[in-house]
Short mmCIF file of C-alpha atoms in Angstrom, two decimals:
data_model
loop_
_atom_site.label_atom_id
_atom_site.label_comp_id
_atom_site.label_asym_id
_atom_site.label_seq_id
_atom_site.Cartn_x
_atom_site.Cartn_y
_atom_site.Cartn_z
CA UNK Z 1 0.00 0.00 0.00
CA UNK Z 2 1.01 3.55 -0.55
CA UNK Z 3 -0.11 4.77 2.73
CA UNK Z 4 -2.98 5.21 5.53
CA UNK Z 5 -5.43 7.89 4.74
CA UNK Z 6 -4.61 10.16 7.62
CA UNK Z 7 -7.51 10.30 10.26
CA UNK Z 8 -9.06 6.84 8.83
CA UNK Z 9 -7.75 5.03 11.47
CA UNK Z 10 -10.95 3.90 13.81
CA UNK Z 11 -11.62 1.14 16.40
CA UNK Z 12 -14.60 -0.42 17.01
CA UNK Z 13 -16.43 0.50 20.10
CA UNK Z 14 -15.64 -3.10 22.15
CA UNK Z 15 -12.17 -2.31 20.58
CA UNK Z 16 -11.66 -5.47 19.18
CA UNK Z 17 -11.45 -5.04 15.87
CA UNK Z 18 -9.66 -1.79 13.13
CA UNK Z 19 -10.87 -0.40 10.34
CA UNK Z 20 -8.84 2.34 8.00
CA UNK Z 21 -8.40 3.28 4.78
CA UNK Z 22 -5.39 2.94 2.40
CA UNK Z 23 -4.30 4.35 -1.08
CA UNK Z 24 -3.12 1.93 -3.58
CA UNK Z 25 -1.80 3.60 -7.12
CA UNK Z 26 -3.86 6.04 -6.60
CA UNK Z 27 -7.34 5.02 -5.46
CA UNK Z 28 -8.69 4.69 -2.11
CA UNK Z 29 -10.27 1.56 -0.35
CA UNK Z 30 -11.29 0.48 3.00
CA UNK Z 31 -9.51 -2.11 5.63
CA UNK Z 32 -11.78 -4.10 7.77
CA UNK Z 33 -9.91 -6.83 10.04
CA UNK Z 34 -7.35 -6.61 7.59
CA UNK Z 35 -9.49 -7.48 4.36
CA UNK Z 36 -9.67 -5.26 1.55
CA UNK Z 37 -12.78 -3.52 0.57
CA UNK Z 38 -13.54 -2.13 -3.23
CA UNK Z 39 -11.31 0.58 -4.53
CA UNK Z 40 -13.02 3.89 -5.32
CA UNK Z 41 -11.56 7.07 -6.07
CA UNK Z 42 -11.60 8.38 -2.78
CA UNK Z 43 -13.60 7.60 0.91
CA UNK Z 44 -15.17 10.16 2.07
CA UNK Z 45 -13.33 11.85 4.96
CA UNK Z 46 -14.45 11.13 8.31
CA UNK Z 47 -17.28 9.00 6.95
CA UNK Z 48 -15.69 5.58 8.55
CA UNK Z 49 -18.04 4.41 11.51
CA UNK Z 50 -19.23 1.34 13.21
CA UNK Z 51 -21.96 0.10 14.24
CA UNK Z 52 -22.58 0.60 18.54
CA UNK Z 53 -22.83 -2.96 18.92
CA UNK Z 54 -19.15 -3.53 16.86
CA UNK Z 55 -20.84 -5.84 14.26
CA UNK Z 56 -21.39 -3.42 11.51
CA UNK Z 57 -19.27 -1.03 9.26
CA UNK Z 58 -20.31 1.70 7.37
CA UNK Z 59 -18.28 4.68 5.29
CA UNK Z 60 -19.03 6.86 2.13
CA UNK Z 61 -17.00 5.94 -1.23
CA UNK Z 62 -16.73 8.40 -4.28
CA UNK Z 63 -16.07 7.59 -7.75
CA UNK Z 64 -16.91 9.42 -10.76
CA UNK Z 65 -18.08 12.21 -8.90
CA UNK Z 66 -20.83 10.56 -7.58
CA UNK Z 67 -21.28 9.26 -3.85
CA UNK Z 68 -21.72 5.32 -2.43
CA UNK Z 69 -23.07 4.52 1.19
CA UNK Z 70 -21.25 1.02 1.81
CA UNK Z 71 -22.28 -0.40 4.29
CA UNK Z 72 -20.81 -4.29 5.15
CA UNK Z 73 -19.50 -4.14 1.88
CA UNK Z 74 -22.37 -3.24 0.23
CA UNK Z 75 -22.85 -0.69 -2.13
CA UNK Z 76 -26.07 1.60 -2.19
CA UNK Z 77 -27.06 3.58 -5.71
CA UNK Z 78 -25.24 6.58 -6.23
CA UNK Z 79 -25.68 10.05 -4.98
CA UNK Z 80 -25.01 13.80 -5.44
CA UNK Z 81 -24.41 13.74 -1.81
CA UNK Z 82 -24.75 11.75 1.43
CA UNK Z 83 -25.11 13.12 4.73
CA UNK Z 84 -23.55 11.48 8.50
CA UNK Z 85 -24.36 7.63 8.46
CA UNK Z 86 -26.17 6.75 11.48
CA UNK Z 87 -26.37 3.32 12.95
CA UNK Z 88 -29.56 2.49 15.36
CA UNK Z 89 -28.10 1.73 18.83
CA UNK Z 90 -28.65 -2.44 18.38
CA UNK Z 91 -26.85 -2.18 15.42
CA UNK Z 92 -29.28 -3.47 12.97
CA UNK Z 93 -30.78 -0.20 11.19
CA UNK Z 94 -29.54 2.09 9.45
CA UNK Z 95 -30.14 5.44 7.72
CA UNK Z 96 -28.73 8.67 6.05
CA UNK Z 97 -29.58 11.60 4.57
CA UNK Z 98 -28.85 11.83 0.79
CA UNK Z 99 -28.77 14.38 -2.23
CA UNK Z 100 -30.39 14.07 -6.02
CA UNK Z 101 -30.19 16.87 -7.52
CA UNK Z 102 -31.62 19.57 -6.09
CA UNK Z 103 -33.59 17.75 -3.34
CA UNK Z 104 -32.96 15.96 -0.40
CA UNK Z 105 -34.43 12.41 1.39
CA UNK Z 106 -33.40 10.01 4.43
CA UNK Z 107 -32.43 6.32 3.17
CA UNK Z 108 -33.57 4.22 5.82
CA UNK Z 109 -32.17 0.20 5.80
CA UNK Z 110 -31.55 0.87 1.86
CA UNK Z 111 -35.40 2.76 1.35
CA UNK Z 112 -35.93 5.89 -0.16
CA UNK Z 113 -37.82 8.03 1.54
CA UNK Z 114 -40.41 11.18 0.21
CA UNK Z 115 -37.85 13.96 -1.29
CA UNK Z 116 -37.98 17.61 0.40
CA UNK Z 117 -36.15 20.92 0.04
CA UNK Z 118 -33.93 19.91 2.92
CA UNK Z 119 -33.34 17.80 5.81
CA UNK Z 120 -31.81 19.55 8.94
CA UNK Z 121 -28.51 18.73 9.16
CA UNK Z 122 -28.53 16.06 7.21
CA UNK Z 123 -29.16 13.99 9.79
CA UNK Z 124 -32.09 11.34 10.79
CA UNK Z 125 -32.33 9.99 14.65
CA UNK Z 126 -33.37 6.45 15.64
CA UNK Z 127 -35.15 5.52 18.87
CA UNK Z 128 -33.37 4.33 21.61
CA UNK Z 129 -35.01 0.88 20.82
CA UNK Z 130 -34.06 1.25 17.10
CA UNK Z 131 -37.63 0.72 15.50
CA UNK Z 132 -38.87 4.57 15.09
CA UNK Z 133 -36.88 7.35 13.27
CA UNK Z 134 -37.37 10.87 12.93
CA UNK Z 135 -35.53 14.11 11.38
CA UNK Z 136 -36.58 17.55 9.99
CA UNK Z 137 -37.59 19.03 6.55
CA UNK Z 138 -38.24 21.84 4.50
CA UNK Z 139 -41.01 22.18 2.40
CA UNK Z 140 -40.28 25.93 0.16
CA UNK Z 141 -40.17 27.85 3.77
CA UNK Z 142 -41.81 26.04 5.95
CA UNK Z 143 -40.77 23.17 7.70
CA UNK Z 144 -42.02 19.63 9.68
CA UNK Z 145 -40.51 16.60 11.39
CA UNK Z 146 -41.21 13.10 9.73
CA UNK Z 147 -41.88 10.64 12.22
CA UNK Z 148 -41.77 6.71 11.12
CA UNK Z 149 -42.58 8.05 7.85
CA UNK Z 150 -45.06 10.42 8.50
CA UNK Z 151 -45.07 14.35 8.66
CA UNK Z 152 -45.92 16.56 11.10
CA UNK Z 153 -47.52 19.93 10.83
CA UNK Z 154 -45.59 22.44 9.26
CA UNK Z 155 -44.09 25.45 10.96
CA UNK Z 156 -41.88 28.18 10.28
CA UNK Z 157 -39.19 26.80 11.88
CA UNK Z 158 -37.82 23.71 13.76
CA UNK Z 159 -35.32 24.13 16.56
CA UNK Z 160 -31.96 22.95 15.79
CA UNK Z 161 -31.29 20.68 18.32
CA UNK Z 162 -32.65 17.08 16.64
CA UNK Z 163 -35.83 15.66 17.44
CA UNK Z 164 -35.71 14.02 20.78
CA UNK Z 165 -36.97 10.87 21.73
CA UNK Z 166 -38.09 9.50 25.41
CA UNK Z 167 -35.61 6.39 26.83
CA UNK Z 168 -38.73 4.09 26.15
CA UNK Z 169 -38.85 5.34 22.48
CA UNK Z 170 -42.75 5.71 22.79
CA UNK Z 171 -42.69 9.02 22.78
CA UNK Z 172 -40.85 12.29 20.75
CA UNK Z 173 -40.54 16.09 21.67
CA UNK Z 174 -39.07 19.11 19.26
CA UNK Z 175 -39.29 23.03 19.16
CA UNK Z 176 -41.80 24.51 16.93
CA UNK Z 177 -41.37 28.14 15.67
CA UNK Z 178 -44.68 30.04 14.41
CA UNK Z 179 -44.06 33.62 13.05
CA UNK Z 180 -41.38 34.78 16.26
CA UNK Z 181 -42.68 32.63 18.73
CA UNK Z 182 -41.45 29.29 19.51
CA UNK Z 183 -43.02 26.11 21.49
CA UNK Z 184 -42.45 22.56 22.21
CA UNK Z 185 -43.97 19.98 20.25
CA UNK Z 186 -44.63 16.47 22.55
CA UNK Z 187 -46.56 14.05 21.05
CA UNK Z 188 -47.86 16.08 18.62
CA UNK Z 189 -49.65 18.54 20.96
CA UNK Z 190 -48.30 21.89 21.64
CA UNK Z 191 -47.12 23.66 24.90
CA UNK Z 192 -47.16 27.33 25.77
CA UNK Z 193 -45.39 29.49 23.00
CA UNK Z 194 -42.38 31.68 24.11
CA UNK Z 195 -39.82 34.07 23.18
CA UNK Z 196 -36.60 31.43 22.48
CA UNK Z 197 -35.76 27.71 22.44
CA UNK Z 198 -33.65 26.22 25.24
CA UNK Z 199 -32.63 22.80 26.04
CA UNK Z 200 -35.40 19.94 25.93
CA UNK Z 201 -34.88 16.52 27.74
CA UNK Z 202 -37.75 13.52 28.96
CA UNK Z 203 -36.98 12.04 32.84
CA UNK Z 204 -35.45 8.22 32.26
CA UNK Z 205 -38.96 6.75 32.62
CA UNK Z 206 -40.16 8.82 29.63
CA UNK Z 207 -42.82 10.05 31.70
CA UNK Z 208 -41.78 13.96 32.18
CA UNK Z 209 -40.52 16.39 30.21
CA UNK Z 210 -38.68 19.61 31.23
CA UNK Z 211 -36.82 22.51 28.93
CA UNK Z 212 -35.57 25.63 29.55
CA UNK Z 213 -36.91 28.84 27.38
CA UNK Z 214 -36.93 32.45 27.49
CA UNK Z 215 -39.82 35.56 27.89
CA UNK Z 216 -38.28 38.87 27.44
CA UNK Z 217 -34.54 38.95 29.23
CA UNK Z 218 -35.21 36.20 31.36
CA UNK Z 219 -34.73 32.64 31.46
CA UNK Z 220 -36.39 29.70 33.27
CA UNK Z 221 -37.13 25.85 33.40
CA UNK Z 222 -40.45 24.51 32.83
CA UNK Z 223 -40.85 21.53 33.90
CA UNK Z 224 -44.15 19.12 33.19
CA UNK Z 225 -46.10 22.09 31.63
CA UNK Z 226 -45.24 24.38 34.71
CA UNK Z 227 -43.32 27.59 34.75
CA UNK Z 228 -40.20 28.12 37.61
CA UNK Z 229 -38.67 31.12 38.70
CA UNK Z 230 -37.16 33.64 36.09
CA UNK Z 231 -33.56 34.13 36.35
CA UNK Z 232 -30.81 35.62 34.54
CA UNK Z 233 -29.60 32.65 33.02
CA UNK Z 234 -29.99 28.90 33.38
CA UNK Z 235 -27.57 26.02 32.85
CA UNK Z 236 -28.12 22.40 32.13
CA UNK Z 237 -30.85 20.76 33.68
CA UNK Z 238 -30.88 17.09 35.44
CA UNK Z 239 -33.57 14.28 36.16
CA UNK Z 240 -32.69 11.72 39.11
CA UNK Z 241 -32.58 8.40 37.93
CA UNK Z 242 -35.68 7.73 39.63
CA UNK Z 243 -37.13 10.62 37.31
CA UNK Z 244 -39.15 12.37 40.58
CA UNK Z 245 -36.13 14.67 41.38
CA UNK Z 246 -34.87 17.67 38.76
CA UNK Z 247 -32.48 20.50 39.21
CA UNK Z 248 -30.69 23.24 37.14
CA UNK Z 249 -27.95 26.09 37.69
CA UNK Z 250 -29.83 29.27 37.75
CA UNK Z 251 -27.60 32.40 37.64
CA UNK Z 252 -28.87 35.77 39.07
CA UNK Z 253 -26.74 39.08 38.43
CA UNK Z 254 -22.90 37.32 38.66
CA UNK Z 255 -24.02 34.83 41.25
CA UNK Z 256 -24.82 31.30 40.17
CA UNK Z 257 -26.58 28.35 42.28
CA UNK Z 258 -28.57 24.80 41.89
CA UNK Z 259 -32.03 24.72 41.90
CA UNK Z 260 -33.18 21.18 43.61
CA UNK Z 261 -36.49 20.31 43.53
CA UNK Z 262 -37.75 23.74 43.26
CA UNK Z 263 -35.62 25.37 45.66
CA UNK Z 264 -32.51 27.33 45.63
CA UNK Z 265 -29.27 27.17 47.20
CA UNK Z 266 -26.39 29.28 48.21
CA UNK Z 267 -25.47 31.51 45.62
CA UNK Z 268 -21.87 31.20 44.61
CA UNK Z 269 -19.38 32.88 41.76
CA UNK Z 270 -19.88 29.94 39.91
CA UNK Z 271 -21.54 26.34 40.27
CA UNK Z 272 -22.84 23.25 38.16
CA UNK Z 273 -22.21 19.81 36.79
CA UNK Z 274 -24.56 18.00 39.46
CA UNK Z 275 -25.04 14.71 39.32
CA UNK Z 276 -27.24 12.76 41.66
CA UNK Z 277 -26.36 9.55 43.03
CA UNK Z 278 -27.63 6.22 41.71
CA UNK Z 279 -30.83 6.16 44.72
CA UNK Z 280 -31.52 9.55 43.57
CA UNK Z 281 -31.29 10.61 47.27
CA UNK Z 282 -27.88 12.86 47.09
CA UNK Z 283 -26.64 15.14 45.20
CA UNK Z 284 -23.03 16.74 44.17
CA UNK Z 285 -21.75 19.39 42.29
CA UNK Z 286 -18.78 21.57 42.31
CA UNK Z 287 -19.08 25.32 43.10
CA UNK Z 288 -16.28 28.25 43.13
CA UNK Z 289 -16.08 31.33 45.48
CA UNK Z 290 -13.14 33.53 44.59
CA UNK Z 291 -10.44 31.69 42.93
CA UNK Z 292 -11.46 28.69 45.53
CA UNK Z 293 -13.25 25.41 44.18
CA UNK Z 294 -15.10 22.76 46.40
CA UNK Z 295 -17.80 19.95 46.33
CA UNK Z 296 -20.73 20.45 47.30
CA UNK Z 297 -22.47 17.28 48.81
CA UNK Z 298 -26.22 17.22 49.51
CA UNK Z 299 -25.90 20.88 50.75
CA UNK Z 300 -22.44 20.48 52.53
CA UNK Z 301 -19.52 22.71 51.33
CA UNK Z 302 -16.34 20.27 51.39
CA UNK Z 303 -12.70 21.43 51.55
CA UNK Z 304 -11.39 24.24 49.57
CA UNK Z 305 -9.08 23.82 46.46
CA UNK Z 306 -7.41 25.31 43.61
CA UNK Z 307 -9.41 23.46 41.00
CA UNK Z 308 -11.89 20.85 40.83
CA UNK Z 309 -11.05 18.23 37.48
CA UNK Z 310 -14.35 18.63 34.84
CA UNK Z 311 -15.57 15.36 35.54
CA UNK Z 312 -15.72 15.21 39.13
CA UNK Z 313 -17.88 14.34 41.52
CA UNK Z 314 -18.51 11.16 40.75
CA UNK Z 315 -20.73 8.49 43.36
CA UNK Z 316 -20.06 4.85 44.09
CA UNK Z 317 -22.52 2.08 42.79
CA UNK Z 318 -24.80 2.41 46.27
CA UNK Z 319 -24.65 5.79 46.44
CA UNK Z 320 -22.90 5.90 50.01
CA UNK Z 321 -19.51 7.54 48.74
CA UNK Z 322 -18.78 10.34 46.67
CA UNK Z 323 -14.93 11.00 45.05
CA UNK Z 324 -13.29 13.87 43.21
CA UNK Z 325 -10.42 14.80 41.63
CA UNK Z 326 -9.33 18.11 43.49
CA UNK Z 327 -5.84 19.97 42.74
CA UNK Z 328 -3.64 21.99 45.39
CA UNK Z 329 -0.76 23.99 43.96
CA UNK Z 330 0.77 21.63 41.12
CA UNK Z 331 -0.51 18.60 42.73
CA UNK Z 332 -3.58 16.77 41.89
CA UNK Z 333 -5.05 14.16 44.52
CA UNK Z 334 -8.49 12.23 44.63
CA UNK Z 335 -11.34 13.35 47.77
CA UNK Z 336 -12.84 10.51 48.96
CA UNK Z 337 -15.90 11.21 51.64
CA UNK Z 338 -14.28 14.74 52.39
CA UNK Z 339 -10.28 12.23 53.12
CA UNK Z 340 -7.96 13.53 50.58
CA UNK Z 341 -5.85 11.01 49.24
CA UNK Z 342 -1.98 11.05 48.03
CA UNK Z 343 -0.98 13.76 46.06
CA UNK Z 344 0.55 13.19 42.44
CA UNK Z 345 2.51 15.23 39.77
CA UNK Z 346 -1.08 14.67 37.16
CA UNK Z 347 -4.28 13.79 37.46
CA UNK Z 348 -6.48 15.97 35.13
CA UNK Z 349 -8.21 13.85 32.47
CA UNK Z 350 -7.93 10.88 35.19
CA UNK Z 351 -11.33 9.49 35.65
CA UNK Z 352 -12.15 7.41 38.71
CA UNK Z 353 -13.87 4.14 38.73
CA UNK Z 354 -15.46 2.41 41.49
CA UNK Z 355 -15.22 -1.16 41.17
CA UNK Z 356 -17.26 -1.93 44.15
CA UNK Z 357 -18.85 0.27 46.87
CA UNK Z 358 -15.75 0.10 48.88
CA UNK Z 359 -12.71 0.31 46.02
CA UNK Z 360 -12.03 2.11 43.20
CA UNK Z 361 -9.13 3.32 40.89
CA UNK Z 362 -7.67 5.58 38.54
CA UNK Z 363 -4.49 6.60 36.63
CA UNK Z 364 -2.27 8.91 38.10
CA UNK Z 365 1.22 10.66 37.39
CA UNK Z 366 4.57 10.73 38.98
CA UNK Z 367 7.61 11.96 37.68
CA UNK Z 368 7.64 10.11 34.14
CA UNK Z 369 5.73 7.10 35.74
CA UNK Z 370 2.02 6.77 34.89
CA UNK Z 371 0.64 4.60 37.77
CA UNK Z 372 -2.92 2.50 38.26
CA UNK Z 373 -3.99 3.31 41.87
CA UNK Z 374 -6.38 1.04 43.63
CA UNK Z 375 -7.74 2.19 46.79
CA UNK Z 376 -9.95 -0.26 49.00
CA UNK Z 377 -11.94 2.24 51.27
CA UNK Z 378 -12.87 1.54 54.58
#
């Protein structure tokens, strides 16, 4: 071979098996396990993906101009131009938007579907159970959302984000824009229209919805159909695992602070990536006052330090413990329970992992040593 397409290089997402592409006098083609795939003029860049479940391979050939979706070595009709391939999460389905001519349609397990103006992005979304798909398109000005097939009303604009199905798949929510106003769509029925479009999630059970929007300056959550407080700004909102519990960071003036359940609590300089534990009974998140950083732990301000890593805290399995990686000076250590551990040259990027309620590990940094740490916690 002549050489590995630069950035082709992908594993699969169990890791066990490589896929690439190559250029041979020439032309382009794809390596699966080692196995050659057809030679084209050239594969698409960044178009190499596999399937969730590591099964399935998929990229985007070219030759003569004209565009190929491959997928497990097979080659679809050609195209004017093919959108990101998206796998269902089980592996099975599969779909992309595609180009002829002037108009656009999803191709859905090797079906055509109804041509439009446009799809949004040029991408199509599959249910977290894999049997229902939806994405966006524009008829002339207006648009809709197709939903197994079907479309939905039209309106004069559809928010950006992708549709957004609940974890059970049954149901689907979007934002709707009509003349300057815009509203979420869930289950086809319309809530309240407002000034902007904010982020839109369903609880885990599928059985609540909550977004956050804007009227006038002001932003707030509304959770279930029901308006909170207006603030100054709101950050990314949070269901329990259990789904009854939600909270947000709400920022008023230069102060920011959680909102749990409805209520607020102690305004800080800056505050947010909560996460609640796996019981949905406690909550963390990490809050700053000054040029201080600490973990906050179902109310309780821990020590202070000079940073707190991005993706800390983090609970164990039972909920009982709660770890963080803090850093002092030039030093990082992991916070176990408020006990701070030993301190190493490098921990950021370290993530911890609790192998059981009582141990966990990560990878940390001395000198030019990178070591695994196992803790067993008493």
């Amino acid at each position: 071979y002549d050489g590995i397409i630069k950035g082709s290089l992908i594993f699969t997402p169990d890791s066990k098996r490589v896929v690439y592409a190559v250029e041979v006098s020439g032309k382009h083609l794809v390596m699966v396990d080692g196995k050659e795939g057809k030679a084209y003029d050239r594969i698409a860049q960044g178009s190499l993906v596999f399937s969730p479940d590591s099964k399935r391979v998929a990229y985007v050939a070219i030759a003569s101009k004209k565009l190929f979706v491959v997928v497990d070595g097979q080659e679809s009709k050609p195209y004017d131009g093919i959108g990101t391939l998206v796998f269902s999460q089980d592996g099975k389905r599969v779909a992309y938007a595609t180009k002829i001519g002037n108009k656009a349609l999803v191709v859905v397990d090797g079906k055509e579907g109804k041509p439009y103006d446009d799809i949004m992005h040029g991408t199509p979304v599959f249910s977290p159970d894999g049997k229902r798909e939806a994405y966006s398109v524009r008829f002339g000005t207006k648009w809709s959302v197709v939903i197994d097939g079907k479309e939905g009303k039209r309106y004069d604009g559809i928010g950006k984000g992708i549709p957004v199905f609940s974890p059970d798949s049954k149901r689907l929510a979007y934002w709707a824009m009509s003349g300057s106003k815009w509203s979420v769509v869930v289950d086809g029925k319309e809530d309240k229209s407002y000034d902007g479009n904010g982020a839109l999630l369903f609880s885990p059970d599928g059985k609540r919805v909550a977004y956050w929007t804007i009227s006038g300056n002001k932003g707030f959550v509304v959770v279930d159909g029901k308006e909170d407080k207006h603030y100054d700004g709101i950050g990314e909102i949070v269901f329990s695992p259990n789904s009854k519990r939600l909270d947000y960071m709400a920022q008023a003036g230069t102060k920011q602070f959680m909102v749990v359940d409805g209520k607020e609590g102690k305004h800080y300089d800056s505050a947010g990536g909560s996460l609640f534990s796996s019981d949905s009974k406690r909550l963390a998140y990490a809050a700053r006052t000054g040029n201080r950083w600490f973990v906050v732990v179902d109310g309780r301000e821990g020590k202070h330090h000079d940073g707190i890593t991005e993706d800390s805290p983090i609970f164990s399995p039972d909920g009982r413990r709660v770890a963080y990686v803090a850093v002092s000076g030039n030093k990082g250590l992991v916070v176990v329970d408020g006990k701070e551990g030993k301190p190493f040259d490098g921990l950021k990027g370290s993530r911890i992992v609790f192998d059981s309620p009582d141990s966990l590990q990560y990878l940390a940094r001395r000198g030019d040593g990178v070591y695994l740490v196992e803790e067993k916690l008493k």
